PDB file of C-alpha atoms in Angstrom:
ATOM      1  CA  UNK A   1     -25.449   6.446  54.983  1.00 77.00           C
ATOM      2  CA  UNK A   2     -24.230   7.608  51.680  1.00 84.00           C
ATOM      3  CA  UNK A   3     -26.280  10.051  49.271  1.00 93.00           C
ATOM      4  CA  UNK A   4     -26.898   8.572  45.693  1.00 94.00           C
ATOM      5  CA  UNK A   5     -27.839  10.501  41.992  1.00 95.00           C
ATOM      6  CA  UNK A   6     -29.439   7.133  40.293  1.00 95.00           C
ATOM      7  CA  UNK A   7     -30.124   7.510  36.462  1.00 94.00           C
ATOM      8  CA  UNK A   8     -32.201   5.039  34.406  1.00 94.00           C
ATOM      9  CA  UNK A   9     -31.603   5.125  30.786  1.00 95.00           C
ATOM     10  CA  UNK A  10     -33.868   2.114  28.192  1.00 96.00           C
ATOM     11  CA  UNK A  11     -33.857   1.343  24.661  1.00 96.00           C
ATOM     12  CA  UNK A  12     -35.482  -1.555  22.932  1.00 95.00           C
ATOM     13  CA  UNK A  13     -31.867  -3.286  23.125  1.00 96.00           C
ATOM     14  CA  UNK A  14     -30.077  -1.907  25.909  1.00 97.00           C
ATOM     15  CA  UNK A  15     -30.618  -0.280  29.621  1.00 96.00           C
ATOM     16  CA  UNK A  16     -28.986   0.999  32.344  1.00 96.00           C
ATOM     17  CA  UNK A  17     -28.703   1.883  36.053  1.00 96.00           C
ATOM     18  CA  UNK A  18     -25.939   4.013  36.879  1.00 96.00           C
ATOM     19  CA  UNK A  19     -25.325   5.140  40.427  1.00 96.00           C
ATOM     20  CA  UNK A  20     -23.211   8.463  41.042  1.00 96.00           C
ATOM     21  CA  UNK A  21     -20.471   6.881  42.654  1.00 96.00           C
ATOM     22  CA  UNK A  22     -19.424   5.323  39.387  1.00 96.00           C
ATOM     23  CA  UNK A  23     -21.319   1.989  39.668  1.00 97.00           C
ATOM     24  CA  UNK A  24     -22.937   1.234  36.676  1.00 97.00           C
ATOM     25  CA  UNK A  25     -25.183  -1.849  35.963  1.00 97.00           C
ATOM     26  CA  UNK A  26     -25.853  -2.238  31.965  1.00 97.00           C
ATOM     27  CA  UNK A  27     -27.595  -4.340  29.608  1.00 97.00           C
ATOM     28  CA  UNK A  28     -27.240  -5.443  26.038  1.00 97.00           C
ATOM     29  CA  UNK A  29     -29.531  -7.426  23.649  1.00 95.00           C
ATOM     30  CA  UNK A  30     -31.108  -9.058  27.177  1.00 93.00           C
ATOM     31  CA  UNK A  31     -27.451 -10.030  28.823  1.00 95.00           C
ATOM     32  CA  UNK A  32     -25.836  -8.393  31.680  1.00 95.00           C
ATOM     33  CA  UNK A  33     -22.438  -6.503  29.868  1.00 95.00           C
ATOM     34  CA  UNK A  34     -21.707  -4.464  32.774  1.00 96.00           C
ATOM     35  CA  UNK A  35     -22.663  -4.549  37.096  1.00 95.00           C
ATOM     36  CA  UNK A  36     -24.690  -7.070  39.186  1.00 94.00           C
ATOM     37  CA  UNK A  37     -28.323  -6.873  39.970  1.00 95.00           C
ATOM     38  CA  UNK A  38     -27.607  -7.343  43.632  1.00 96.00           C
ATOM     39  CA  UNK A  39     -25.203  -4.935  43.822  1.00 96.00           C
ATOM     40  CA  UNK A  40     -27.814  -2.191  42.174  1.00 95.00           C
ATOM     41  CA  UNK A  41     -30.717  -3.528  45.199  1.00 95.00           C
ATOM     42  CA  UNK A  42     -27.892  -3.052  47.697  1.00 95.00           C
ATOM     43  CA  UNK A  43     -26.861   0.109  46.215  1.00 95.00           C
ATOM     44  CA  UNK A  44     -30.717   1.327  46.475  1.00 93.00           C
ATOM     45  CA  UNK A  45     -31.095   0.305  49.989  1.00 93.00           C
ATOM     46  CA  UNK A  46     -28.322   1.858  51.410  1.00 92.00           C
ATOM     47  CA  UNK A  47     -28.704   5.423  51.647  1.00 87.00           C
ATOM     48  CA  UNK A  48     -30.706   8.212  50.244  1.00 90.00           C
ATOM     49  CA  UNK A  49     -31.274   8.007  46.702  1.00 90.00           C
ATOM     50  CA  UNK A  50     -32.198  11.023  44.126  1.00 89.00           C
ATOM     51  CA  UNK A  51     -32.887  10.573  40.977  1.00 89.00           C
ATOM     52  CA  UNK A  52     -34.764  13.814  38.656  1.00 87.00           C
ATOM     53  CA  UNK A  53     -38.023  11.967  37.541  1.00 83.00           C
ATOM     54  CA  UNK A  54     -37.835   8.978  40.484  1.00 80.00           C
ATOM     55  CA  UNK A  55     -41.526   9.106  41.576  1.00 80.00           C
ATOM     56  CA  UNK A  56     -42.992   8.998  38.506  1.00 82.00           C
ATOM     57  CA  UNK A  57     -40.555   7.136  36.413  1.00 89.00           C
ATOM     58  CA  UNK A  58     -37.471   5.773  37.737  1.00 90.00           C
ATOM     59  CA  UNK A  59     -38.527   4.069  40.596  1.00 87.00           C
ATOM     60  CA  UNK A  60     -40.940   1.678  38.125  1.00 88.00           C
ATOM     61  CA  UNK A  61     -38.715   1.175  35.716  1.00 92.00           C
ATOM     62  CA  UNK A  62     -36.210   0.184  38.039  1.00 92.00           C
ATOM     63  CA  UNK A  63     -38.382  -2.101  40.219  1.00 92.00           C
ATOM     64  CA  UNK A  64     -39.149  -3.472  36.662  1.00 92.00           C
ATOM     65  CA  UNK A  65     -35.289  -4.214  36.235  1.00 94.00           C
ATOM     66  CA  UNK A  66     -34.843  -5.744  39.513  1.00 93.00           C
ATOM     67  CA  UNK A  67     -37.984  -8.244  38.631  1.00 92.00           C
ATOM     68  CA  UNK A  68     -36.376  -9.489  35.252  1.00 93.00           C
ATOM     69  CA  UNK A  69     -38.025  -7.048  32.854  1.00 93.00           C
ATOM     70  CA  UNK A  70     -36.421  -7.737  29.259  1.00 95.00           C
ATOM     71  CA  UNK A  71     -34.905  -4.847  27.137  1.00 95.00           C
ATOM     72  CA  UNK A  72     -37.784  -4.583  25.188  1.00 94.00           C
ATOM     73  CA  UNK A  73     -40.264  -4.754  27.752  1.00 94.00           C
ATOM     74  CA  UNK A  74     -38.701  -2.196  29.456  1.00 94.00           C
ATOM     75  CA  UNK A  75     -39.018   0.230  26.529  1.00 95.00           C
ATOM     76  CA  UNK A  76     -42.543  -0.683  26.106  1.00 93.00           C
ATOM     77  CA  UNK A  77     -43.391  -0.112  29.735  1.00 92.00           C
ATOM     78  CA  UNK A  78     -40.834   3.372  29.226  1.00 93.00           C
ATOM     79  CA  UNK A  79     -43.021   4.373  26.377  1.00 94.00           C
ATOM     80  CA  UNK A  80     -46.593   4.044  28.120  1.00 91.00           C
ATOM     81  CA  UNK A  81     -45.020   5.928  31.098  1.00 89.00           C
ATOM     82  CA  UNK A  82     -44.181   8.802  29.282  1.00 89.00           C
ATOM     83  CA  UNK A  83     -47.126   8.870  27.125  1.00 89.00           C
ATOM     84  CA  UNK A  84     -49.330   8.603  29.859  1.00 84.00           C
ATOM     85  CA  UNK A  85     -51.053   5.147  28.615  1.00 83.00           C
ATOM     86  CA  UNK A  86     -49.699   3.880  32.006  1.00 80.00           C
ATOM     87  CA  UNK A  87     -51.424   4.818  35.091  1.00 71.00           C
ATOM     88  CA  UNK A  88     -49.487   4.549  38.374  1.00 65.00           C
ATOM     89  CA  UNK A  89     -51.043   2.655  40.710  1.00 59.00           C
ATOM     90  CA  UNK A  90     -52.247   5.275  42.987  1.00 58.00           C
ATOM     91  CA  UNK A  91     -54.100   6.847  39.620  1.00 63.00           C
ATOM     92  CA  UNK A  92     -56.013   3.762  38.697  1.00 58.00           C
ATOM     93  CA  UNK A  93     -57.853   1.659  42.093  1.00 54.00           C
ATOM     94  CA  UNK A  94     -58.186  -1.620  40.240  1.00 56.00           C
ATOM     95  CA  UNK A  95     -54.317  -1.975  38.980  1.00 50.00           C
ATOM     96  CA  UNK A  96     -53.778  -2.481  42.693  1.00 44.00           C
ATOM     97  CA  UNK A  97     -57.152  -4.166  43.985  1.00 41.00           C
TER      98      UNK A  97
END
């Protein structure tokens, strides 16, 4: 099972995933320029993954990638993360009730 860095990078017009072996999955203006979506899930699921802010940020915004999350969304949801205006679910009962 390999060991994988993952970094998560968002804009309003462009984000990425990119995977420490090299594998890099990349969006611009809302179309796929770089990588495969299924290739980033398998990528996730097989091995250990490390990332430097991955419970509290990567591993949303990525799940938000992987459900079809536009470039803009993305940034807003980025934004409210880091400001805090987003609770994660285990903060706030009713966003998962």
């Amino acid at each position: 099972m390999p060991t994988l860095a993952v970094n998560f990078e968002v804009y309003r017009n462009y984000h990425s995933i990119a995977f420490s072996n090299g594998y890099v999955y990349e969006v611009w203006n809302d179309s796929v320029t770089r990588g495969d979506i299924e290739k980033v899930i398998e990528l996730l699921n097989s091995g250990t993954i490390y990332t430097y802010n991955g419970n509290d940020y990567d591993r949303f915004m990525i799940a938000a990638t992987v459900s079809g999350m536009n470039c803009s969304t993305l940034k807003e949801l980025s934004d409210g993360i880091i400001s805090g205006s987003v609770k994660k679910p285990w903060q706030d009962r009713k966003s998962v009730v």
